[in-house]
């Protein structure tokens, strides 16, 4: 694996031609959401791979998506992605499965539950309640709706990849295959946190050594390592094999930690037109990976991820990101970069 380093020097944007290719593997879903104000939205297009692909596109990459879609998944969505220059040749349709269906619920303090809070769902009108389907707690059905090693290219030489939320074993299989077939760069979002809560944080030792960058969030760690201070989390992830960790901390920004090196704090850019944080962490990951692919600068990539995530919170659908101006992301990236600060050295 190549060594990555963060640079404290300001980055001057350069135009790359053609845009760097970036591969994203994970889930496409149809979501049902209960908001804190009592309103709901059902059959919303979502999924970690779709949000991340739109983030990568916003950051200037040409995304290639690898996923499985189930019965009734709209052809119009895949067609729209192709119109936007996103390669969908890695999307496999399986009409024998429902695909990934996810439910969320929000509370007044902004916190989110997935699956949606049972009491919240029970209070919904019957017709709406019947649309709150969550397949993510059915292991067999969930695995059938996720990309497998057989879905990956036979030759991955020189490619860069983002792996979204996946079961631990499946993430390990994909990482191993991509590494064996020549992938140049691999980054990993947090594997299924409910699984880690049962197995324990040490189970991450199966996957962390295989990726250049690990991108968990504090919403993940509060499930499988509740109450553990952030500096201890970073140290633990490094001890389990992570060379570089980007810990997404919600409103507190993000922490960039390289094993044996400094820790950088990257602040958020508050979005005045905030609508919904769904998918923001995935947008962060996609934009981060795309920018890192283009520049090789970790700190710059984290600032770009934070900027893209901030603008994404005004979007209710991942496809809405196509209407955002990349110049605004660049302005926010520069604003965030000026405020990034070096923290104490991380523990080995």
mmCIF file of C-alpha atoms in Angstrom, residues 6-154:
data_model
loop_
_atom_site.group_PDB
_atom_site.id
_atom_site.type_symbol
_atom_site.label_atom_id
_atom_site.label_comp_id
_atom_site.label_asym_id
_atom_site.label_seq_id
_atom_site.Cartn_x
_atom_site.Cartn_y
_atom_site.Cartn_z
ATOM 1 C CA UNK A 6 -1.489 15.338 4.793
ATOM 2 C CA UNK A 7 -0.059 18.659 3.672
ATOM 3 C CA UNK A 8 -0.448 21.853 5.661
ATOM 4 C CA UNK A 9 0.181 23.976 2.561
ATOM 5 C CA UNK A 10 -2.835 25.618 0.883
ATOM 6 C CA UNK A 11 -3.915 23.694 -2.199
ATOM 7 C CA UNK A 12 -4.394 25.537 -5.480
ATOM 8 C CA UNK A 13 -7.080 23.863 -7.557
ATOM 9 C CA UNK A 14 -5.961 22.459 -10.886
ATOM 10 C CA UNK A 15 -8.099 21.311 -13.792
ATOM 11 C CA UNK A 16 -7.547 17.633 -14.590
ATOM 12 C CA UNK A 17 -8.407 16.277 -18.017
ATOM 13 C CA UNK A 18 -9.951 13.834 -18.194
ATOM 14 C CA UNK A 19 -11.511 13.698 -14.700
ATOM 15 C CA UNK A 20 -10.123 10.892 -12.535
ATOM 16 C CA UNK A 21 -12.148 7.689 -12.468
ATOM 17 C CA UNK A 22 -13.406 6.537 -9.086
ATOM 18 C CA UNK A 23 -15.219 3.280 -8.312
ATOM 19 C CA UNK A 24 -17.872 2.959 -5.620
ATOM 20 C CA UNK A 25 -19.321 -0.305 -4.285
ATOM 21 C CA UNK A 26 -22.234 -0.540 -1.893
ATOM 22 C CA UNK A 27 -25.996 -0.288 -1.832
ATOM 23 C CA UNK A 28 -28.718 1.467 -3.800
ATOM 24 C CA UNK A 29 -31.866 1.649 -1.708
ATOM 25 C CA UNK A 30 -35.418 2.870 -1.500
ATOM 26 C CA UNK A 31 -35.958 4.660 1.790
ATOM 27 C CA UNK A 32 -38.821 5.613 4.073
ATOM 28 C CA UNK A 33 -38.193 8.480 6.480
ATOM 29 C CA UNK A 34 -40.141 9.823 9.452
ATOM 30 C CA UNK A 35 -39.127 13.391 10.258
ATOM 31 C CA UNK A 36 -39.241 15.010 13.679
ATOM 32 C CA UNK A 37 -42.077 17.333 12.638
ATOM 33 C CA UNK A 38 -44.360 14.361 11.978
ATOM 34 C CA UNK A 39 -44.059 14.384 8.193
ATOM 35 C CA UNK A 40 -42.897 11.344 6.260
ATOM 36 C CA UNK A 41 -41.390 10.506 2.906
ATOM 37 C CA UNK A 42 -41.588 7.046 1.368
ATOM 38 C CA UNK A 43 -39.961 5.329 -1.594
ATOM 39 C CA UNK A 44 -37.191 7.908 -1.683
ATOM 40 C CA UNK A 45 -34.189 6.912 -3.772
ATOM 41 C CA UNK A 46 -31.102 6.499 -1.602
ATOM 42 C CA UNK A 47 -28.284 4.161 -0.683
ATOM 43 C CA UNK A 48 -24.694 4.684 0.376
ATOM 44 C CA UNK A 49 -23.223 3.969 -3.073
ATOM 45 C CA UNK A 50 -25.593 6.396 -4.808
ATOM 46 C CA UNK A 51 -24.952 9.250 -2.373
ATOM 47 C CA UNK A 52 -21.208 8.589 -2.508
ATOM 48 C CA UNK A 53 -21.206 8.509 -6.310
ATOM 49 C CA UNK A 54 -22.935 11.878 -6.442
ATOM 50 C CA UNK A 55 -20.385 13.232 -3.967
ATOM 51 C CA UNK A 56 -17.536 11.946 -6.128
ATOM 52 C CA UNK A 57 -19.094 13.566 -9.187
ATOM 53 C CA UNK A 58 -19.499 16.859 -7.344
ATOM 54 C CA UNK A 59 -15.782 16.718 -6.508
ATOM 55 C CA UNK A 60 -14.843 16.288 -10.161
ATOM 56 C CA UNK A 61 -14.479 12.532 -10.662
ATOM 57 C CA UNK A 62 -16.074 10.182 -13.163
ATOM 58 C CA UNK A 63 -17.874 7.699 -10.880
ATOM 59 C CA UNK A 64 -18.299 3.999 -11.657
ATOM 60 C CA UNK A 65 -20.956 2.385 -9.453
ATOM 61 C CA UNK A 66 -21.105 -1.290 -8.478
ATOM 62 C CA UNK A 67 -24.298 -2.467 -6.798
ATOM 63 C CA UNK A 68 -27.401 -4.663 -7.025
ATOM 64 C CA UNK A 69 -30.934 -3.354 -7.537
ATOM 65 C CA UNK A 70 -34.064 -5.369 -6.922
ATOM 66 C CA UNK A 71 -37.624 -5.702 -8.097
ATOM 67 C CA UNK A 72 -39.154 -2.500 -9.378
ATOM 68 C CA UNK A 73 -36.084 -0.317 -9.023
ATOM 69 C CA UNK A 74 -36.749 2.619 -11.368
ATOM 70 C CA UNK A 75 -34.964 2.444 -14.720
ATOM 71 C CA UNK A 76 -35.328 6.225 -14.784
ATOM 72 C CA UNK A 77 -32.823 6.551 -11.935
ATOM 73 C CA UNK A 78 -30.179 4.508 -13.735
ATOM 74 C CA UNK A 79 -30.886 6.453 -16.921
ATOM 75 C CA UNK A 80 -30.433 9.735 -15.095
ATOM 76 C CA UNK A 81 -27.105 8.567 -13.690
ATOM 77 C CA UNK A 82 -25.891 7.756 -17.180
ATOM 78 C CA UNK A 83 -26.999 11.197 -18.361
ATOM 79 C CA UNK A 84 -24.827 12.644 -15.592
ATOM 80 C CA UNK A 85 -21.786 10.735 -16.819
ATOM 81 C CA UNK A 86 -21.878 8.047 -14.130
ATOM 82 C CA UNK A 87 -20.950 4.567 -15.341
ATOM 83 C CA UNK A 88 -23.688 2.077 -14.374
ATOM 84 C CA UNK A 89 -22.265 -0.971 -16.149
ATOM 85 C CA UNK A 90 -21.472 -2.377 -12.697
ATOM 86 C CA UNK A 91 -25.147 -2.326 -11.630
ATOM 87 C CA UNK A 92 -26.736 -5.797 -11.588
ATOM 88 C CA UNK A 93 -30.533 -6.105 -11.575
ATOM 89 C CA UNK A 94 -32.128 -9.040 -9.739
ATOM 90 C CA UNK A 95 -35.922 -9.054 -10.001
ATOM 91 C CA UNK A 96 -36.183 -11.968 -7.550
ATOM 92 C CA UNK A 97 -35.358 -9.762 -4.559
ATOM 93 C CA UNK A 98 -36.861 -6.552 -3.168
ATOM 94 C CA UNK A 99 -33.458 -4.879 -3.085
ATOM 95 C CA UNK A 100 -32.308 -2.766 -0.170
ATOM 96 C CA UNK A 101 -35.166 -1.069 1.699
ATOM 97 C CA UNK A 102 -34.229 1.214 4.596
ATOM 98 C CA UNK A 103 -36.216 3.158 7.209
ATOM 99 C CA UNK A 104 -35.077 6.161 9.241
ATOM 100 C CA UNK A 105 -36.634 8.307 11.937
ATOM 101 C CA UNK A 106 -35.463 11.664 13.279
ATOM 102 C CA UNK A 107 -35.987 13.251 16.684
ATOM 103 C CA UNK A 108 -36.198 16.932 17.579
ATOM 104 C CA UNK A 109 -32.511 17.085 18.574
ATOM 105 C CA UNK A 110 -31.483 15.972 15.073
ATOM 106 C CA UNK A 111 -30.504 12.426 16.000
ATOM 107 C CA UNK A 112 -31.447 9.622 13.644
ATOM 108 C CA UNK A 113 -32.428 5.989 14.123
ATOM 109 C CA UNK A 114 -32.105 3.211 11.564
ATOM 110 C CA UNK A 115 -34.258 1.181 11.349
ATOM 111 C CA UNK A 116 -36.881 3.765 12.235
ATOM 112 C CA UNK A 117 -38.086 3.908 15.830
ATOM 113 C CA UNK A 118 -40.815 1.225 16.173
ATOM 114 C CA UNK A 119 -43.047 3.508 18.246
ATOM 115 C CA UNK A 120 -42.804 6.249 15.630
ATOM 116 C CA UNK A 121 -43.711 3.814 12.856
ATOM 117 C CA UNK A 122 -46.580 2.332 14.875
ATOM 118 C CA UNK A 123 -48.155 5.788 15.194
ATOM 119 C CA UNK A 124 -48.263 6.327 11.426
ATOM 120 C CA UNK A 125 -51.431 5.835 9.356
ATOM 121 C CA UNK A 126 -51.764 2.236 8.174
ATOM 122 C CA UNK A 127 -51.196 3.036 4.497
ATOM 123 C CA UNK A 128 -47.976 4.876 5.319
ATOM 124 C CA UNK A 129 -46.839 2.336 7.884
ATOM 125 C CA UNK A 130 -47.014 -0.447 5.304
ATOM 126 C CA UNK A 131 -44.408 1.405 3.226
ATOM 127 C CA UNK A 132 -41.895 1.470 6.093
ATOM 128 C CA UNK A 133 -40.017 -1.672 5.042
ATOM 129 C CA UNK A 134 -36.495 -2.296 6.319
ATOM 130 C CA UNK A 135 -34.527 -5.233 4.912
ATOM 131 C CA UNK A 136 -31.236 -4.416 6.598
ATOM 132 C CA UNK A 137 -31.842 -6.612 9.640
ATOM 133 C CA UNK A 138 -32.478 -9.723 7.512
ATOM 134 C CA UNK A 139 -28.942 -11.040 6.918
ATOM 135 C CA UNK A 140 -29.801 -13.405 4.060
ATOM 136 C CA UNK A 141 -31.930 -10.897 2.184
ATOM 137 C CA UNK A 142 -29.424 -8.122 2.808
ATOM 138 C CA UNK A 143 -26.511 -10.128 1.387
ATOM 139 C CA UNK A 144 -28.444 -10.956 -1.779
ATOM 140 C CA UNK A 145 -28.904 -7.244 -2.404
ATOM 141 C CA UNK A 146 -25.208 -6.405 -2.126
ATOM 142 C CA UNK A 147 -22.367 -6.579 -4.605
ATOM 143 C CA UNK A 148 -20.262 -9.772 -4.502
ATOM 144 C CA UNK A 149 -16.715 -10.545 -5.613
ATOM 145 C CA UNK A 150 -18.200 -11.965 -8.823
ATOM 146 C CA UNK A 151 -19.606 -8.516 -9.617
ATOM 147 C CA UNK A 152 -16.160 -6.893 -9.500
ATOM 148 C CA UNK A 153 -13.963 -6.392 -12.561
ATOM 149 C CA UNK A 154 -11.584 -9.267 -13.202
#
